[in-house]
mmCIF file of C-alpha atoms and ligand atoms in Angstrom:
data_model
loop_
_atom_site.group_PDB
_atom_site.id
_atom_site.type_symbol
_atom_site.label_atom_id
_atom_site.label_comp_id
_atom_site.label_asym_id
_atom_site.label_seq_id
_atom_site.Cartn_x
_atom_site.Cartn_y
_atom_site.Cartn_z
ATOM 1 C CA MET J 703 -28.791 13.458 2.862
ATOM 2 C CA ILE J 704 -30.735 10.587 4.480
ATOM 3 C CA ASP J 705 -33.020 8.318 2.601
ATOM 4 C CA LYS J 706 -35.700 6.444 4.777
ATOM 5 C CA ASN J 707 -36.449 4.205 1.630
ATOM 6 C CA SER J 708 -32.990 2.984 1.596
ATOM 7 C CA PRO J 709 -32.428 -0.415 3.081
ATOM 8 C CA ILE J 710 -29.390 0.806 4.746
ATOM 9 C CA PRO J 711 -29.964 1.754 8.320
ATOM 10 C CA LEU J 712 -30.465 5.443 9.231
ATOM 11 C CA TYR J 713 -27.828 5.473 12.113
ATOM 12 C CA TYR J 714 -25.463 4.607 8.996
ATOM 13 C CA GLN J 715 -26.506 6.720 6.893
ATOM 14 C CA LEU J 716 -26.092 9.825 8.868
ATOM 15 C CA GLU J 717 -22.451 8.226 10.247
ATOM 16 C CA GLU J 718 -21.251 8.245 6.706
ATOM 17 C CA HIS J 719 -22.743 11.229 6.194
ATOM 18 C CA ILE J 720 -20.993 13.240 8.868
ATOM 19 C CA LYS J 721 -17.665 10.938 8.000
ATOM 20 C CA GLU J 722 -17.666 12.518 4.458
ATOM 21 C CA LEU J 723 -17.738 16.231 6.408
ATOM 22 C CA ILE J 724 -15.094 15.245 8.272
ATOM 23 C CA GLU J 725 -12.919 14.088 5.139
ATOM 24 C CA LYS J 726 -13.637 16.703 3.191
ATOM 25 C CA GLY J 727 -12.705 19.287 6.086
ATOM 26 C CA GLU J 728 -15.824 20.602 6.105
ATOM 27 C CA LEU J 729 -15.894 19.749 9.722
ATOM 28 C CA ARG J 730 -12.199 20.383 11.436
ATOM 29 C CA PRO J 731 -10.742 18.725 14.524
ATOM 30 C CA GLY J 732 -12.003 20.288 17.543
ATOM 31 C CA ASP J 733 -15.330 21.416 15.844
ATOM 32 C CA ALA J 734 -18.252 20.884 18.153
ATOM 33 C CA LEU J 735 -21.159 18.936 16.425
ATOM 34 C CA PRO J 736 -24.359 20.117 16.557
ATOM 35 C CA ALA J 737 -26.715 18.258 19.556
ATOM 36 C CA GLU J 738 -28.426 15.137 18.899
ATOM 37 C CA ARG J 739 -31.739 16.865 19.050
ATOM 38 C CA GLU J 740 -30.608 19.297 15.975
ATOM 39 C CA TYR J 741 -29.978 16.487 13.699
ATOM 40 C CA ALA J 742 -33.072 14.402 14.954
ATOM 41 C CA GLU J 743 -35.065 17.484 13.733
ATOM 42 C CA LYS J 744 -33.206 18.522 10.842
ATOM 43 C CA TYR J 745 -33.511 14.546 9.326
ATOM 44 C CA GLN J 746 -37.144 13.885 10.931
ATOM 45 C CA ILE J 747 -35.137 10.929 12.380
ATOM 46 C CA SER J 748 -34.837 9.414 16.146
ATOM 47 C CA ARG J 749 -32.243 10.963 18.617
ATOM 48 C CA MET J 750 -31.787 7.087 19.352
ATOM 49 C CA THR J 751 -30.587 6.768 15.802
ATOM 50 C CA VAL J 752 -28.263 10.074 15.852
ATOM 51 C CA ARG J 753 -26.985 9.095 19.392
ATOM 52 C CA GLN J 754 -26.055 5.067 17.465
ATOM 53 C CA ALA J 755 -24.186 7.148 14.652
ATOM 54 C CA PHE J 756 -22.389 9.296 17.137
ATOM 55 C CA THR J 757 -21.290 6.249 19.599
ATOM 56 C CA GLN J 758 -20.392 4.580 16.558
ATOM 57 C CA LEU J 759 -18.188 7.809 15.249
ATOM 58 C CA VAL J 760 -16.959 7.978 19.004
ATOM 59 C CA ASN J 761 -15.698 3.827 18.764
ATOM 60 C CA GLU J 762 -13.781 4.610 15.314
ATOM 61 C CA GLY J 763 -11.944 7.464 16.512
ATOM 62 C CA TYR J 764 -13.877 10.192 14.580
ATOM 63 C CA LEU J 765 -15.423 11.815 17.408
ATOM 64 C CA HIS J 766 -15.226 12.603 21.066
ATOM 65 C CA ARG J 767 -17.641 13.033 23.496
ATOM 66 C CA LEU J 768 -16.741 15.939 26.445
ATOM 67 C CA GLN J 769 -18.793 15.337 29.616
ATOM 68 C CA GLY J 770 -21.185 18.240 29.663
ATOM 69 C CA LYS J 771 -19.609 19.929 26.903
ATOM 70 C CA GLY J 772 -20.645 17.694 23.987
ATOM 71 C CA THR J 773 -19.353 15.914 21.112
ATOM 72 C CA PHE J 774 -16.428 17.018 18.652
ATOM 73 C CA VAL J 775 -14.541 16.086 15.928
ATOM 74 C CA ALA J 776 -11.487 14.311 17.213
ATOM 75 C CA GLU J 777 -7.741 15.089 16.034
ATOM 76 C CA ARG J 778 -6.705 12.975 12.863
ATOM 77 C CA LYS J 779 -4.814 9.662 13.759
ATOM 78 C CA ILE J 780 -1.325 9.506 13.069
ATOM 79 C CA GLU J 781 -0.452 6.968 10.188
ATOM 80 C CA GLN J 782 2.912 4.974 11.037
ATOM 81 C CA ALA J 783 3.790 2.674 8.618
ATOM 82 C CA LEU J 784 5.723 -0.101 10.156
ATOM 83 C CA GLN J 785 8.294 -1.110 7.390
ATOM 84 C CA GLY J 786 11.045 1.375 7.852
ATOM 85 C CA LEU J 787 13.249 1.529 10.769
ATOM 86 C CA THR J 788 12.730 5.146 11.874
ATOM 87 C CA SER J 789 12.916 7.586 14.752
ATOM 88 C CA PHE J 790 10.074 9.139 16.973
ATOM 89 C CA THR J 791 12.046 12.382 15.421
ATOM 90 C CA GLU J 792 12.326 11.321 12.096
ATOM 91 C CA ASP J 793 8.873 10.502 11.620
ATOM 92 C CA MET J 794 7.575 13.552 13.283
ATOM 93 C CA LYS J 795 9.187 15.839 10.874
ATOM 94 C CA ALA J 796 8.307 13.760 8.024
ATOM 95 C CA ARG J 797 4.600 14.498 8.864
ATOM 96 C CA GLY J 798 5.279 18.354 9.506
ATOM 97 C CA PHE J 799 5.046 18.284 13.444
ATOM 98 C CA GLU J 800 7.652 19.449 15.288
ATOM 99 C CA PRO J 801 9.417 16.725 17.366
ATOM 100 C CA GLY J 802 9.954 17.286 21.141
ATOM 101 C CA SER J 803 10.602 15.003 24.275
ATOM 102 C CA GLN J 804 10.026 16.042 27.985
ATOM 103 C CA LEU J 805 12.668 14.165 29.924
ATOM 104 C CA ILE J 806 11.075 12.268 33.130
ATOM 105 C CA HIS J 807 13.764 10.005 33.996
ATOM 106 C CA PHE J 808 17.182 9.704 32.955
ATOM 107 C CA GLU J 809 19.827 7.138 35.370
ATOM 108 C CA ILE J 810 22.301 4.637 34.689
ATOM 109 C CA ILE J 811 21.082 1.453 36.694
ATOM 110 C CA PRO J 812 22.351 -1.947 36.992
ATOM 111 C CA ALA J 813 20.834 -4.072 33.862
ATOM 112 C CA THR J 814 18.174 -6.723 35.979
ATOM 113 C CA SER J 815 18.124 -10.169 34.433
ATOM 114 C CA GLN J 816 15.280 -9.603 31.668
ATOM 115 C CA ILE J 817 17.251 -5.962 30.292
ATOM 116 C CA ALA J 818 20.258 -7.979 30.724
ATOM 117 C CA SER J 819 19.067 -10.627 28.555
ATOM 118 C CA GLN J 820 17.393 -8.443 25.942
ATOM 119 C CA LEU J 821 20.594 -6.461 25.449
ATOM 120 C CA SER J 822 22.684 -9.480 25.534
ATOM 121 C CA ILE J 823 24.868 -7.914 28.637
ATOM 122 C CA GLN J 824 25.880 -9.375 31.771
ATOM 123 C CA GLU J 825 23.424 -9.134 34.940
ATOM 124 C CA TYR J 826 23.858 -5.757 36.769
ATOM 125 C CA GLY J 827 25.744 -4.455 33.745
ATOM 126 C CA PRO J 828 25.432 -0.640 33.470
ATOM 127 C CA VAL J 829 22.347 0.426 31.499
ATOM 128 C CA TYR J 830 20.918 3.911 30.800
ATOM 129 C CA GLU J 831 17.244 3.948 31.743
ATOM 130 C CA ILE J 832 15.402 6.968 29.920
ATOM 131 C CA LYS J 833 11.913 7.638 30.241
ATOM 132 C CA ARG J 834 10.915 10.361 27.663
ATOM 133 C CA ILE J 835 7.414 11.864 26.932
ATOM 134 C CA ARG J 836 7.244 12.249 23.067
ATOM 135 C CA LEU J 837 5.740 15.326 21.742
ATOM 136 C CA ALA J 838 4.274 16.184 18.440
ATOM 137 C CA ASP J 839 3.746 20.124 18.117
ATOM 138 C CA GLY J 840 4.103 20.225 22.051
ATOM 139 C CA VAL J 841 1.019 17.400 22.146
ATOM 140 C CA PRO J 842 2.080 14.094 24.175
ATOM 141 C CA MET J 843 1.856 10.917 22.070
ATOM 142 C CA ALA J 844 3.518 8.126 23.717
ATOM 143 C CA LEU J 845 5.626 7.652 26.716
ATOM 144 C CA GLU J 846 9.113 5.813 25.965
ATOM 145 C CA THR J 847 11.207 3.872 28.301
ATOM 146 C CA ASN J 848 14.698 3.134 26.671
ATOM 147 C CA TYR J 849 17.099 0.610 27.851
ATOM 148 C CA ILE J 850 20.870 0.954 26.234
ATOM 149 C CA SER J 851 23.981 -0.422 27.281
ATOM 150 C CA ALA J 852 26.324 2.219 29.008
ATOM 151 C CA ASN J 853 29.686 0.179 27.420
ATOM 152 C CA LEU J 854 28.337 0.063 24.056
ATOM 153 C CA ILE J 855 26.806 3.712 23.923
ATOM 154 C CA LYS J 856 28.826 6.072 25.583
ATOM 155 C CA GLY J 857 28.516 9.720 26.688
ATOM 156 C CA LEU J 858 24.831 10.106 26.540
ATOM 157 C CA THR J 859 23.492 13.070 28.444
ATOM 158 C CA GLU J 860 20.114 14.929 29.275
ATOM 159 C CA GLU J 861 20.944 17.242 26.578
ATOM 160 C CA ILE J 862 21.338 14.803 23.756
ATOM 161 C CA VAL J 863 17.980 12.641 24.689
ATOM 162 C CA ASN J 864 16.329 15.812 24.779
ATOM 163 C CA GLN J 865 16.928 15.825 21.265
ATOM 164 C CA SER J 866 17.310 12.825 18.813
ATOM 165 C CA LEU J 867 19.021 9.598 20.401
ATOM 166 C CA TYR J 868 19.143 7.755 17.104
ATOM 167 C CA THR J 869 21.255 10.591 15.329
ATOM 168 C CA TYR J 870 23.725 10.736 18.388
ATOM 169 C CA ILE J 871 24.083 6.949 17.854
ATOM 170 C CA GLU J 872 24.611 7.081 14.073
ATOM 171 C CA ASP J 873 26.209 10.723 13.429
ATOM 172 C CA ARG J 874 28.416 11.230 16.786
ATOM 173 C CA LEU J 875 28.991 7.347 17.272
ATOM 174 C CA ASN J 876 29.250 6.362 14.043
ATOM 175 C CA LEU J 877 27.570 3.221 14.400
ATOM 176 C CA ARG J 878 24.876 1.587 12.344
ATOM 177 C CA ILE J 879 21.397 0.832 13.472
ATOM 178 C CA ASP J 880 20.306 -1.754 11.249
ATOM 179 C CA HIS J 881 17.248 -3.665 12.261
ATOM 180 C CA ALA J 882 14.671 -4.165 14.647
ATOM 181 C CA ALA J 883 11.939 -6.542 16.034
ATOM 182 C CA GLN J 884 8.786 -4.896 17.340
ATOM 183 C CA VAL J 885 5.713 -6.381 18.963
ATOM 184 C CA ILE J 886 2.819 -4.463 19.427
ATOM 185 C CA GLU J 887 -0.242 -5.106 21.696
ATOM 186 C CA SER J 888 -3.320 -3.549 22.761
ATOM 187 C CA SER J 889 -3.948 -2.072 26.530
ATOM 188 C CA ILE J 890 -5.565 0.589 28.955
ATOM 189 C CA ALA J 891 -3.796 3.713 30.449
ATOM 190 C CA THR J 892 -2.418 3.132 33.809
ATOM 191 C CA GLN J 893 -2.659 6.169 36.031
ATOM 192 C CA SER J 894 0.786 6.966 35.437
ATOM 193 C CA GLU J 895 0.599 6.754 31.870
ATOM 194 C CA ALA J 896 -2.519 8.458 31.788
ATOM 195 C CA ASN J 897 -0.930 11.694 33.578
ATOM 196 C CA TYR J 898 1.981 11.888 31.457
ATOM 197 C CA LEU J 899 -0.092 11.126 28.411
ATOM 198 C CA ASN J 900 -2.905 13.631 29.346
ATOM 199 C CA ILE J 901 -5.387 10.995 28.682
ATOM 200 C CA ASN J 902 -8.111 9.624 31.250
ATOM 201 C CA LYS J 903 -7.097 6.388 32.845
ATOM 202 C CA GLY J 904 -8.092 3.308 31.225
ATOM 203 C CA ALA J 905 -8.501 5.104 27.776
ATOM 204 C CA PRO J 906 -6.500 2.830 25.393
ATOM 205 C CA VAL J 907 -3.137 2.877 24.522
ATOM 206 C CA MET J 908 -0.708 0.409 22.285
ATOM 207 C CA LEU J 909 2.003 -1.232 23.835
ATOM 208 C CA ILE J 910 5.009 -1.467 22.030
ATOM 209 C CA GLN J 911 8.250 -3.137 22.683
ATOM 210 C CA ARG J 912 11.275 -2.621 20.409
ATOM 211 C CA ASN J 913 14.655 -4.330 19.919
ATOM 212 C CA THR J 914 17.242 -2.605 17.796
ATOM 213 C CA PHE J 915 20.113 -4.096 16.491
ATOM 214 C CA LEU J 916 23.489 -2.891 14.944
ATOM 215 C CA HIS J 917 24.342 -4.437 11.516
ATOM 216 C CA ASP J 918 26.520 -7.072 13.424
ATOM 217 C CA GLY J 919 23.515 -8.124 15.513
ATOM 218 C CA THR J 920 24.713 -6.421 18.822
ATOM 219 C CA PRO J 921 21.673 -5.097 20.459
ATOM 220 C CA VAL J 922 21.649 -1.413 20.754
ATOM 221 C CA GLU J 923 18.530 -0.591 22.497
ATOM 222 C CA PHE J 924 15.443 -2.123 24.070
ATOM 223 C CA VAL J 925 12.372 0.044 24.410
ATOM 224 C CA LYS J 926 9.011 -0.410 25.957
ATOM 225 C CA SER J 927 6.307 2.709 25.029
ATOM 226 C CA ALA J 928 2.859 3.123 25.705
ATOM 227 C CA TYR J 929 1.197 5.407 22.503
ATOM 228 C CA ARG J 930 -2.102 7.070 22.370
ATOM 229 C CA ALA J 931 -4.303 4.621 20.272
ATOM 230 C CA ASP J 932 -6.777 7.854 19.969
ATOM 231 C CA ARG J 933 -3.864 9.507 17.778
ATOM 232 C CA TYR J 934 -2.013 6.538 16.113
ATOM 233 C CA LYS J 935 -2.673 3.928 13.665
ATOM 234 C CA PHE J 936 -0.410 1.335 12.008
ATOM 235 C CA MET J 937 0.231 0.746 8.691
ATOM 236 C CA ILE J 938 1.538 -2.072 6.964
ATOM 237 C CA GLN J 939 2.334 -3.288 3.384
ATOM 238 C CA MET J 940 1.697 -6.533 2.079
ATOM 239 C CA LYS J 941 2.267 -8.954 -1.122
ATOM 240 C CA ARG J 942 1.228 -11.953 -1.564
HETATM 241 C C1 LIG Y 883 11.249 5.672 18.382
HETATM 242 C C2 LIG Y 883 11.209 4.320 18.380
HETATM 243 C C3 LIG Y 883 12.498 3.632 19.671
HETATM 244 C C4 LIG Y 883 13.418 4.789 19.552
HETATM 245 C C5 LIG Y 883 13.114 6.387 19.176
HETATM 246 C C6 LIG Y 883 14.471 7.178 18.945
HETATM 247 C C7 LIG Y 883 8.895 2.892 18.474
HETATM 248 C C8 LIG Y 883 8.040 2.126 18.835
HETATM 249 N N1 LIG Y 883 10.151 3.340 19.020
HETATM 250 O O1 LIG Y 883 10.365 6.143 19.083
HETATM 251 O O2 LIG Y 883 12.899 2.474 19.910
HETATM 252 O O3 LIG Y 883 14.706 4.948 20.562
HETATM 253 O O4 LIG Y 883 12.225 6.455 18.048
HETATM 254 O O5 LIG Y 883 14.058 8.552 18.555
HETATM 255 O O6 LIG Y 883 9.210 3.427 17.433
HETATM 256 P P1 LIG Y 883 14.667 9.799 18.606
HETATM 257 O O7 LIG Y 883 15.994 9.532 17.651
HETATM 258 O O8 LIG Y 883 13.711 10.539 17.832
HETATM 259 O O9 LIG Y 883 15.191 9.851 20.090
#
């Protein structure tokens, strides 16, 4: 597996070997990796080399380290395509996960000037502020804060937002969600995001802001979310 005469660095050869085991399913999410020392003995390479391969795999999201416990195979990241305008519920179902929400906050508030301008409503106009932890098979994936004009989307309840918001808007209110603009930036989890998402403070997250519109251009939602960067990656198709 490791060829010492190869011009390819040893740590890189080991890294590729471990990746292959993960991709073939011979090492599965949650499995513990043999200790650095064992790899070093098995392949007659230095522990430094093994550590370098592990560090690289941790950085790439294939492995994670648990203090005092060892190195483990990380959960596969969810690959989210960016071209379709889909809801969290649809995304999760399409992947065979059970979608879920944990409602943190649900209130009608007067729109601040920022929210009012995002929703094209008057300042202090009534907006729902809805904060949900979005779950896949019960595991927190994202923390989402939604702002929705209460004059446009009538009759929202806690029960409804525990299910799918988009289903309610489209199937119950018969409004057509049409297009959205989304900005994604990287950041690190605040203490409160970390608590909700069950990750460490300072762990990488992706902040996503989405403005969604009806067919006639009326803003239907303004959403700020923090997605776990250890569980998500985004994919976009491009054409020259
Ligand atoms: C997604 C959308 C969010 C939308 C929600 C509706 C992103 C970044 N956000 O999470 O804007 O409100 O889906 O989901 O993709 P629901 O219909 O399951 O409530």
